[in-house]
Amino acid sequence: MLSFLCFLVFLIPLCFFSDLWWLVCSLLFFVFFSMFFSFPYFFCWGNLGYFFGCDLISYGLILLSLWICVLMILASESVFRFFYFPGFFLFVVIFLSVMLYCTFGSVSLLSFYVFFESSLIPTLFLILGWGYQPERVQAGIYLLFYTLLASLPLLVGILFVYSNLCSLCFFLLLGNGWSSGYLFYVCMVFAFLVSMPMFMVHLWLPKAHVEAPVSGSMILAGVLLKLGGYGLIRVFPLLFKFGSVYSFIWISLSLVGGVFVSLFCMRQTDLKSLIAYSSVAHMGMVIGGIMTLSYWGVCSSYVLMIAHGLCSSGLFCLSNISYERFGSRSLLVNSGLMNLMPSMAMWWFLLSSCNMAAPPSLNLLGEIGLLSSLVSWSWFLMSALVFLSFFSAAYTLYMYSYSQHGSVYSGLYTCSLGYVREFSLLFLHWFPLNIIVLSVDVAVFCV
């Protein structure tokens, strides 16, 4: 673990050489594949040190973090081409990858909390520094205050755990029947629900996505939303007694909220806003699966987190490709793209079909597992799940058909086709999303 962390840290000096953009990107690829081929063939904690270690859950999310960070650099080539502070941008991306690596690699609850909060700082710099509109300041403040306000009770809860159990190591926090009231339960859970985000505390996410650059949207949708799910999986051994009593509140709120958010998606005219709201709907199902506290529900939630990270990040890349050509993300302007960019229409179709959980994507596996676990938890959830699945397909088809078909906006006279960099970027999102299904046994037996 420490060797990969040192490699990432020693990439930081290279960021400030203006002509080493692609070298840093290539070295990040090398870190990813080195980590990938050091696969832990054991179903417990390994590579342990004083502060870091990993099991299969953290291993998969570390790989996802490194992969998305590489693709962020690949997607933000305009920063390098127009000399928009490329050195500082690379520094922010590398620093963010270090924070995420330390977050998922932490074996202590306190160090997890510190790195969990630290990962918000480079994300805020991405939004404030490379965002497109003046409203990015308001979006950054929303992001910061929503997450920090909910995280303060979590810190108090962590200190309370240490004063009672004298340990904060994940593999020692089995609870042993220890419980300390519903207030402690809310303190430990609420920060992760805001981070995911759950319906009613989700308002920071669409704002942050709309104002963020493509790299900020990719890391927000790809990794930072998964920090909440990962945290819930880690703290629930402590909260099993109260989780089984109060989980119906979060499951009901998440699934009903997911249906409402899906209806919001049906009337969006901004591409990024539509994709951001669809993330809230998908994360509602993930929260429901984790809150069932069943083995199958947690495994399926983990699978859907990985799948959503790749799929949503790819859709944000597609919307940015259109935005760079047309100067607008409005569906009214981005209509009839099949006439102007026929080569991109296939990628819109492939990633949209993954977003609506079509085979053979990883989304299908995650959603089938979540449907079965939630229905086995309670038959009454079937009514919400039916609408959630239907509207998920409906707003994805609305996005695809409205953007690809129809008449071209009259203000547009020409449009370039895609670059090789853009096609490779989309392929690197789509290919893992559909090939990981072949190793589904690792995903299912990871928890």
Coordinates of C-alpha atoms in Angstrom, one line a residue:
M1 CA 0.0 0.0 0.0
L2 CA 2.7 2.5 1.0
S3 CA 4.7 1.9 -2.3
F4 CA 1.7 3.0 -4.4
L5 CA 1.1 6.0 -2.1
C6 CA 4.8 7.1 -2.4
F7 CA 4.5 6.8 -6.2
L8 CA 1.5 9.1 -6.2
V9 CA 3.1 11.6 -3.9
F10 CA 6.3 11.7 -6.0
L11 CA 4.2 12.6 -9.1
I12 CA 3.4 16.0 -7.6
P13 CA 6.8 17.7 -8.6
L14 CA 6.2 16.6 -12.2
C15 CA 2.9 18.6 -12.3
F16 CA 4.6 21.9 -12.4
F17 CA 6.5 21.3 -15.6
S18 CA 4.3 22.7 -18.3
D19 CA 5.2 20.1 -21.0
L20 CA 4.8 17.0 -18.9
W21 CA 1.0 16.8 -19.0
W22 CA 0.8 13.5 -20.9
L23 CA 3.7 12.0 -18.9
V24 CA 1.8 12.5 -15.7
C25 CA -1.3 10.9 -17.4
S26 CA 0.8 7.9 -18.5
L27 CA 2.4 7.4 -15.1
L28 CA -1.1 7.4 -13.5
F29 CA -2.1 4.7 -16.0
F30 CA 1.0 2.8 -14.8
V31 CA 0.0 3.2 -11.1
F32 CA -3.5 1.9 -12.0
F33 CA -2.2 -1.2 -13.8
S34 CA 0.4 -1.9 -11.1
M35 CA -2.4 -1.8 -8.5
F36 CA -4.6 -3.9 -10.8
F37 CA -2.1 -6.7 -11.2
S38 CA -1.4 -6.9 -7.4
F39 CA -4.9 -8.2 -6.9
P40 CA -5.5 -9.6 -3.4
Y41 CA -6.7 -13.2 -3.7
F42 CA -8.0 -13.3 -0.2
F43 CA -11.3 -12.3 1.3
C44 CA -10.0 -10.5 4.4
W45 CA -7.8 -7.5 5.2
G46 CA -4.3 -7.6 3.6
N47 CA -1.3 -5.4 2.8
L48 CA -1.6 -4.2 6.4
G49 CA 0.6 -1.5 7.9
Y50 CA 0.2 0.9 10.8
F51 CA -2.3 3.1 9.0
F52 CA -3.2 1.5 5.7
G53 CA -4.5 -1.8 4.4
C54 CA -7.2 -3.0 2.0
D55 CA -9.8 -5.7 1.5
L56 CA -11.7 -6.4 -1.6
I57 CA -14.2 -3.5 -1.0
S58 CA -11.5 -0.8 -0.6
Y59 CA -9.4 -2.4 -3.4
G60 CA -12.2 -2.0 -5.9
L61 CA -12.9 1.6 -4.9
I62 CA -9.2 2.5 -5.0
L63 CA -9.0 1.1 -8.5
L64 CA -12.1 3.2 -9.5
S65 CA -10.6 6.3 -8.0
L66 CA -7.3 5.9 -9.9
W67 CA -9.1 5.1 -13.1
I68 CA -11.4 8.2 -12.9
C69 CA -8.4 10.4 -12.0
V70 CA -6.6 9.3 -15.2
L71 CA -9.7 9.9 -17.3
M72 CA -10.1 13.3 -15.7
I73 CA -6.8 14.4 -17.1
L74 CA -7.7 12.8 -20.5
A75 CA -11.0 14.7 -20.6
S76 CA -9.5 18.1 -19.6
E77 CA -7.2 18.4 -22.5
S78 CA -8.6 21.9 -23.2
V79 CA -7.0 23.1 -19.9
F80 CA -3.6 22.1 -21.3
R81 CA -4.3 23.4 -24.8
F82 CA -5.4 26.9 -23.7
F83 CA -2.8 27.1 -20.9
Y84 CA -5.5 27.5 -18.2
F85 CA -3.1 26.8 -15.3
P86 CA -2.4 23.2 -16.3
G87 CA 0.3 22.7 -13.7
F88 CA -2.0 23.6 -10.8
F89 CA -4.8 21.5 -12.3
L90 CA -2.5 18.5 -12.4
F91 CA -1.5 19.1 -8.8
V92 CA -5.1 19.3 -7.7
V93 CA -5.9 16.0 -9.5
I94 CA -2.9 14.2 -8.1
F95 CA -3.6 15.5 -4.6
L96 CA -7.2 14.4 -4.9
S97 CA -6.1 10.9 -6.0
V98 CA -3.8 10.7 -2.9
M99 CA -6.6 11.7 -0.6
L100 CA -9.0 9.2 -2.1
Y101 CA -6.3 6.5 -2.0
C102 CA -5.7 7.2 1.7
T103 CA -9.5 7.3 2.4
F104 CA -10.2 3.9 0.9
G105 CA -7.0 2.5 2.3
S106 CA -7.5 3.6 5.9
V107 CA -7.9 0.9 8.5
S108 CA -8.8 3.4 11.3
L109 CA -12.2 5.2 11.5
L110 CA -10.5 8.5 12.5
S111 CA -8.0 8.5 9.6
F112 CA -10.9 7.6 7.3
Y113 CA -12.7 10.7 8.6
V114 CA -9.7 13.0 8.1
F115 CA -9.1 11.9 4.5
F116 CA -12.8 11.8 3.8
E117 CA -13.1 15.5 4.7
S118 CA -9.7 16.3 3.0
S119 CA -11.0 15.1 -0.4
L120 CA -13.5 17.9 -0.4
I121 CA -10.8 20.6 -0.6
P122 CA -9.3 19.7 -4.1
T123 CA -12.9 19.2 -5.3
L124 CA -13.8 22.7 -4.2
F125 CA -10.7 24.0 -6.0
L126 CA -11.8 22.3 -9.2
I127 CA -15.2 23.9 -9.0
L128 CA -14.0 27.3 -8.1
G129 CA -10.9 27.4 -10.3
W130 CA -12.2 25.8 -13.5
G131 CA -15.9 26.2 -13.3
Y132 CA -17.8 27.9 -16.2
Q133 CA -20.2 30.3 -14.6
P134 CA -20.0 32.9 -11.8
E135 CA -22.5 30.8 -9.8
R136 CA -19.7 28.3 -9.1
V137 CA -18.9 30.2 -5.9
Q138 CA -22.4 29.5 -4.6
A139 CA -22.2 25.9 -5.7
G140 CA -18.9 25.5 -3.9
I141 CA -20.3 26.9 -0.7
Y142 CA -23.3 24.6 -0.9
L143 CA -20.9 21.6 -1.3
L144 CA -18.7 22.6 1.6
F145 CA -21.4 23.5 4.1
Y146 CA -23.7 20.6 3.4
T147 CA -20.9 18.1 3.9
L148 CA -19.1 19.8 6.7
L149 CA -22.2 20.5 8.7
A150 CA -23.3 16.9 8.6
S151 CA -19.7 15.7 9.3
L152 CA -19.3 17.4 12.7
P153 CA -21.7 14.9 14.5
L154 CA -19.7 12.1 12.9
L155 CA -16.5 13.3 14.5
V156 CA -18.2 13.4 17.9
G157 CA -19.6 9.9 17.3
I158 CA -16.1 8.6 16.4
L159 CA -14.6 10.1 19.6
F160 CA -17.4 8.5 21.6
V161 CA -16.7 5.1 20.0
Y162 CA -13.0 5.4 21.0
S163 CA -13.9 6.3 24.6
N164 CA -16.1 3.2 24.9
L165 CA -14.3 0.6 22.8
C166 CA -10.7 1.9 23.0
S167 CA -10.2 1.0 19.3
L168 CA -11.0 2.6 15.9
C169 CA -9.8 -0.2 13.6
F170 CA -12.4 -1.4 11.2
F171 CA -11.7 -5.1 11.7
L172 CA -12.0 -4.7 15.5
L173 CA -15.3 -2.8 15.4
L174 CA -17.6 -5.7 15.4
G175 CA -19.9 -4.2 18.0
N176 CA -20.4 -7.3 20.1
G177 CA -23.9 -6.1 20.9
W178 CA -22.7 -2.7 22.0
S179 CA -25.2 0.1 21.3
S180 CA -25.6 3.6 22.5
G181 CA -29.0 5.0 21.5
Y182 CA -30.6 6.4 18.5
L183 CA -28.8 9.8 18.7
F184 CA -25.5 8.0 18.3
Y185 CA -26.9 6.1 15.3
V186 CA -28.0 9.3 13.6
C187 CA -24.7 11.0 14.2
M188 CA -22.8 8.1 12.6
V189 CA -25.1 7.7 9.6
F190 CA -26.2 11.2 8.6
A191 CA -22.8 12.4 7.2
F192 CA -22.7 9.5 4.8
L193 CA -26.3 10.0 3.7
V194 CA -25.6 13.6 2.9
S195 CA -22.5 12.6 1.0
M196 CA -24.3 10.1 -1.2
P197 CA -26.7 12.1 -1.3
M198 CA -30.1 11.0 0.0
F199 CA -33.3 12.7 -1.1
M200 CA -34.0 16.0 0.8
V201 CA -30.3 16.6 1.5
H202 CA -29.4 16.4 -2.2
L203 CA -29.6 20.0 -3.2
W204 CA -25.9 20.6 -3.2
L205 CA -25.2 17.9 -5.9
P206 CA -27.1 19.3 -9.0
K207 CA -25.6 22.8 -8.2
A208 CA -22.1 21.4 -7.9
H209 CA -22.4 19.3 -11.1
V210 CA -23.8 22.1 -13.2
E211 CA -21.1 24.6 -12.2
A212 CA -18.2 22.2 -12.1
P213 CA -15.9 21.6 -15.1
V214 CA -16.0 18.1 -16.7
S215 CA -13.2 16.9 -14.4
G216 CA -15.1 18.0 -11.3
S217 CA -18.3 16.3 -12.5
M218 CA -16.4 13.1 -13.2
I219 CA -14.8 12.8 -9.8
L220 CA -18.1 13.9 -8.0
A221 CA -20.2 11.3 -9.8
G222 CA -17.5 8.7 -10.1
V223 CA -15.9 8.5 -6.7
L224 CA -17.0 11.1 -4.1
L225 CA -20.6 9.8 -4.0
K226 CA -19.2 6.4 -3.3
L227 CA -17.5 7.6 -0.1
G228 CA -20.9 7.7 1.6
G229 CA -21.8 4.1 0.6
Y230 CA -18.3 2.9 1.7
G231 CA -18.6 4.7 5.0
L232 CA -22.0 3.1 5.7
I233 CA -20.6 -0.3 5.0
R234 CA -17.8 0.3 7.4
V235 CA -19.8 1.7 10.3
F236 CA -22.8 -0.6 10.2
P237 CA -21.1 -3.4 12.3
L238 CA -21.3 -0.9 15.1
L239 CA -24.9 0.0 14.4
F240 CA -26.5 -3.4 13.6
K241 CA -29.0 -3.3 16.5
F242 CA -30.3 0.1 15.8
G243 CA -29.9 -0.2 12.0
S244 CA -32.4 -3.1 11.9
V245 CA -34.9 -1.0 13.8
Y246 CA -34.7 2.4 12.0
S247 CA -33.7 1.3 8.5
F248 CA -37.3 1.4 7.2
I249 CA -37.1 5.3 7.5
W250 CA -34.1 5.6 5.2
I251 CA -35.3 2.9 2.8
S252 CA -38.7 4.5 2.4
L253 CA -37.3 8.0 2.0
S254 CA -34.6 6.9 -0.5
L255 CA -37.0 5.0 -2.8
V256 CA -39.9 7.4 -2.7
G257 CA -37.4 10.2 -3.2
G258 CA -35.8 8.3 -6.1
V259 CA -39.2 8.3 -7.8
F260 CA -39.7 12.0 -7.3
V261 CA -36.2 12.8 -8.5
S262 CA -36.9 10.6 -11.6
L263 CA -39.9 12.9 -12.3
F264 CA -37.6 15.9 -11.9
C265 CA -35.3 14.4 -14.6
M266 CA -38.2 14.2 -17.0
R267 CA -38.5 18.0 -17.1
Q268 CA -34.8 19.0 -17.2
T269 CA -33.5 21.0 -20.1
D270 CA -29.9 21.1 -19.0
L271 CA -27.9 17.9 -19.9
K272 CA -25.6 18.0 -16.8
S273 CA -28.5 18.7 -14.5
L274 CA -30.4 15.7 -15.9
I275 CA -27.4 13.4 -15.4
A276 CA -26.9 14.8 -11.9
Y277 CA -30.5 14.2 -10.8
S278 CA -30.3 10.6 -12.3
S279 CA -27.3 10.1 -9.9
V280 CA -29.5 10.9 -7.0
A281 CA -32.1 8.4 -8.1
H282 CA -29.5 5.6 -8.5
M283 CA -27.9 6.4 -5.2
G284 CA -31.4 6.1 -3.6
M285 CA -31.4 2.4 -4.6
V286 CA -27.9 2.0 -3.2
I287 CA -28.9 3.4 0.1
G288 CA -31.9 1.1 0.2
G289 CA -29.7 -1.9 -0.5
I290 CA -27.2 -1.1 2.3
M291 CA -30.0 -0.3 4.8
T292 CA -31.5 -3.8 4.3
L293 CA -28.4 -5.0 6.2
S294 CA -28.5 -8.2 4.1
Y295 CA -25.5 -9.8 2.5
W296 CA -27.1 -9.7 -1.0
G297 CA -28.2 -6.1 -0.6
V298 CA -24.7 -4.9 0.4
C299 CA -23.0 -6.8 -2.4
S300 CA -25.5 -5.4 -5.0
S301 CA -25.1 -1.9 -3.7
Y302 CA -21.3 -2.2 -4.0
V303 CA -21.7 -3.5 -7.6
L304 CA -24.0 -0.6 -8.5
M305 CA -21.6 1.9 -7.0
I306 CA -18.8 0.7 -9.2
A307 CA -21.2 0.6 -12.3
H308 CA -22.6 4.1 -11.6
G309 CA -19.2 5.6 -11.2
L310 CA -18.1 4.5 -14.7
C311 CA -21.5 5.1 -16.4
S312 CA -22.3 8.5 -15.0
S313 CA -18.7 9.8 -15.5
G314 CA -19.0 8.7 -19.2
L315 CA -22.3 10.6 -19.6
F316 CA -20.7 13.7 -18.2
C317 CA -17.9 13.4 -20.7
L318 CA -20.4 13.1 -23.5
S319 CA -22.2 16.2 -22.3
N320 CA -18.9 18.1 -22.2
I321 CA -18.0 17.0 -25.7
S322 CA -21.3 18.6 -26.9
Y323 CA -20.7 21.7 -24.7
E324 CA -17.2 22.3 -26.2
R325 CA -18.8 22.3 -29.7
F326 CA -22.0 24.3 -29.1
G327 CA -21.2 26.4 -26.1
S328 CA -24.4 25.3 -24.4
R329 CA -25.7 22.3 -22.5
S330 CA -29.4 23.0 -23.2
L331 CA -31.3 20.2 -24.8
L332 CA -33.0 22.8 -27.1
V333 CA -29.6 23.6 -28.6
N334 CA -28.1 20.1 -28.4
S335 CA -30.9 18.5 -30.6
G336 CA -30.4 16.6 -33.8
L337 CA -26.8 15.7 -32.9
M338 CA -27.0 12.6 -35.0
N339 CA -26.9 14.8 -38.1
L340 CA -23.9 16.8 -36.9
M341 CA -21.9 14.2 -34.9
P342 CA -23.0 10.8 -36.2
S343 CA -19.9 9.1 -34.8
M344 CA -20.9 10.2 -31.3
A345 CA -24.4 8.9 -31.6
M346 CA -23.2 5.4 -31.0
W347 CA -21.5 6.4 -27.7
W348 CA -24.6 8.2 -26.6
F349 CA -26.6 5.0 -27.2
L350 CA -24.1 2.7 -25.5
L351 CA -23.8 4.8 -22.3
S352 CA -27.5 5.6 -22.2
S353 CA -28.3 1.9 -22.4
C354 CA -25.9 1.2 -19.6
N355 CA -27.6 4.0 -17.6
M356 CA -31.0 2.3 -17.9
A357 CA -29.4 -1.1 -16.9
A358 CA -29.4 -2.9 -20.2
P359 CA -27.4 -6.1 -20.6
P360 CA -24.6 -6.9 -20.4
S361 CA -23.7 -3.9 -18.3
L362 CA -22.7 -4.0 -14.7
N363 CA -25.7 -1.8 -13.9
L364 CA -28.0 -4.7 -14.7
L365 CA -26.3 -7.0 -12.2
G366 CA -26.4 -4.4 -9.5
E367 CA -30.1 -3.4 -10.1
I368 CA -31.3 -7.0 -10.3
G369 CA -29.6 -7.8 -7.0
L370 CA -31.0 -4.7 -5.4
L371 CA -34.5 -5.4 -6.6
S372 CA -34.4 -8.9 -5.1
S373 CA -32.9 -7.8 -1.8
L374 CA -35.4 -4.9 -1.4
V375 CA -38.4 -7.0 -2.3
S376 CA -37.3 -9.8 0.0
W377 CA -37.0 -7.1 2.8
S378 CA -40.6 -5.9 2.2
W379 CA -43.1 -6.6 -0.5
F380 CA -44.5 -3.1 -0.1
L381 CA -41.4 -1.7 -1.8
M382 CA -42.4 -3.2 -5.1
S383 CA -44.7 -0.2 -5.8
A384 CA -41.8 2.3 -5.5
L385 CA -39.3 0.0 -7.4
V386 CA -41.7 -0.4 -10.3
F387 CA -41.9 3.3 -10.8
L388 CA -38.2 3.8 -10.2
S389 CA -37.2 1.3 -12.9
F390 CA -39.8 2.6 -15.4
F391 CA -38.9 6.3 -15.0
S392 CA -35.1 5.4 -15.1
A393 CA -35.6 4.1 -18.6
A394 CA -38.0 7.0 -19.4
Y395 CA -35.7 9.9 -18.6
T396 CA -32.7 8.1 -20.2
L397 CA -34.7 7.6 -23.4
Y398 CA -35.9 11.3 -23.2
M399 CA -32.2 12.4 -22.9
Y400 CA -31.1 10.2 -25.8
S401 CA -33.9 10.8 -28.2
Y402 CA -34.2 14.6 -27.6
S403 CA -30.4 15.1 -28.1
Q404 CA -29.9 12.8 -31.0
H405 CA -33.1 13.2 -33.0
G406 CA -35.1 16.2 -34.2
S407 CA -34.1 19.3 -36.2
V408 CA -30.8 20.9 -35.8
Y409 CA -30.7 24.3 -34.0
S410 CA -30.8 27.0 -36.7
G411 CA -27.8 28.9 -35.2
L412 CA -25.4 26.0 -35.9
Y413 CA -23.8 25.8 -39.3
T414 CA -20.9 23.4 -38.8
C415 CA -19.6 20.9 -36.3
S416 CA -16.5 18.9 -36.0
L417 CA -16.5 15.2 -35.5
G418 CA -14.9 13.6 -32.4
Y419 CA -11.2 13.4 -31.8
V420 CA -9.3 10.1 -31.2
R421 CA -8.7 11.3 -27.6
E422 CA -12.5 11.6 -27.1
F423 CA -13.3 8.2 -28.6
S424 CA -10.6 6.5 -26.4
L425 CA -12.0 8.4 -23.3
L426 CA -15.5 7.1 -23.9
F427 CA -14.2 3.6 -24.7
L428 CA -12.3 3.5 -21.4
H429 CA -15.5 4.3 -19.6
W430 CA -17.7 1.8 -21.5
F431 CA -15.3 -1.2 -21.8
P432 CA -14.7 -1.8 -18.0
L433 CA -18.4 -1.3 -17.4
N434 CA -19.3 -4.2 -19.6
I435 CA -16.3 -6.5 -19.1
I436 CA -16.3 -6.6 -15.3
V437 CA -19.5 -8.7 -15.5
L438 CA -17.2 -11.6 -16.5
S439 CA -15.6 -11.5 -13.1
V440 CA -18.8 -11.1 -11.1
D441 CA -17.8 -13.6 -8.5
V442 CA -15.3 -11.2 -7.1
A443 CA -17.9 -8.4 -6.8
V444 CA -20.5 -10.7 -5.2
F445 CA -18.3 -12.4 -2.7
C446 CA -16.4 -9.2 -1.6
V447 CA -18.3 -8.3 1.5

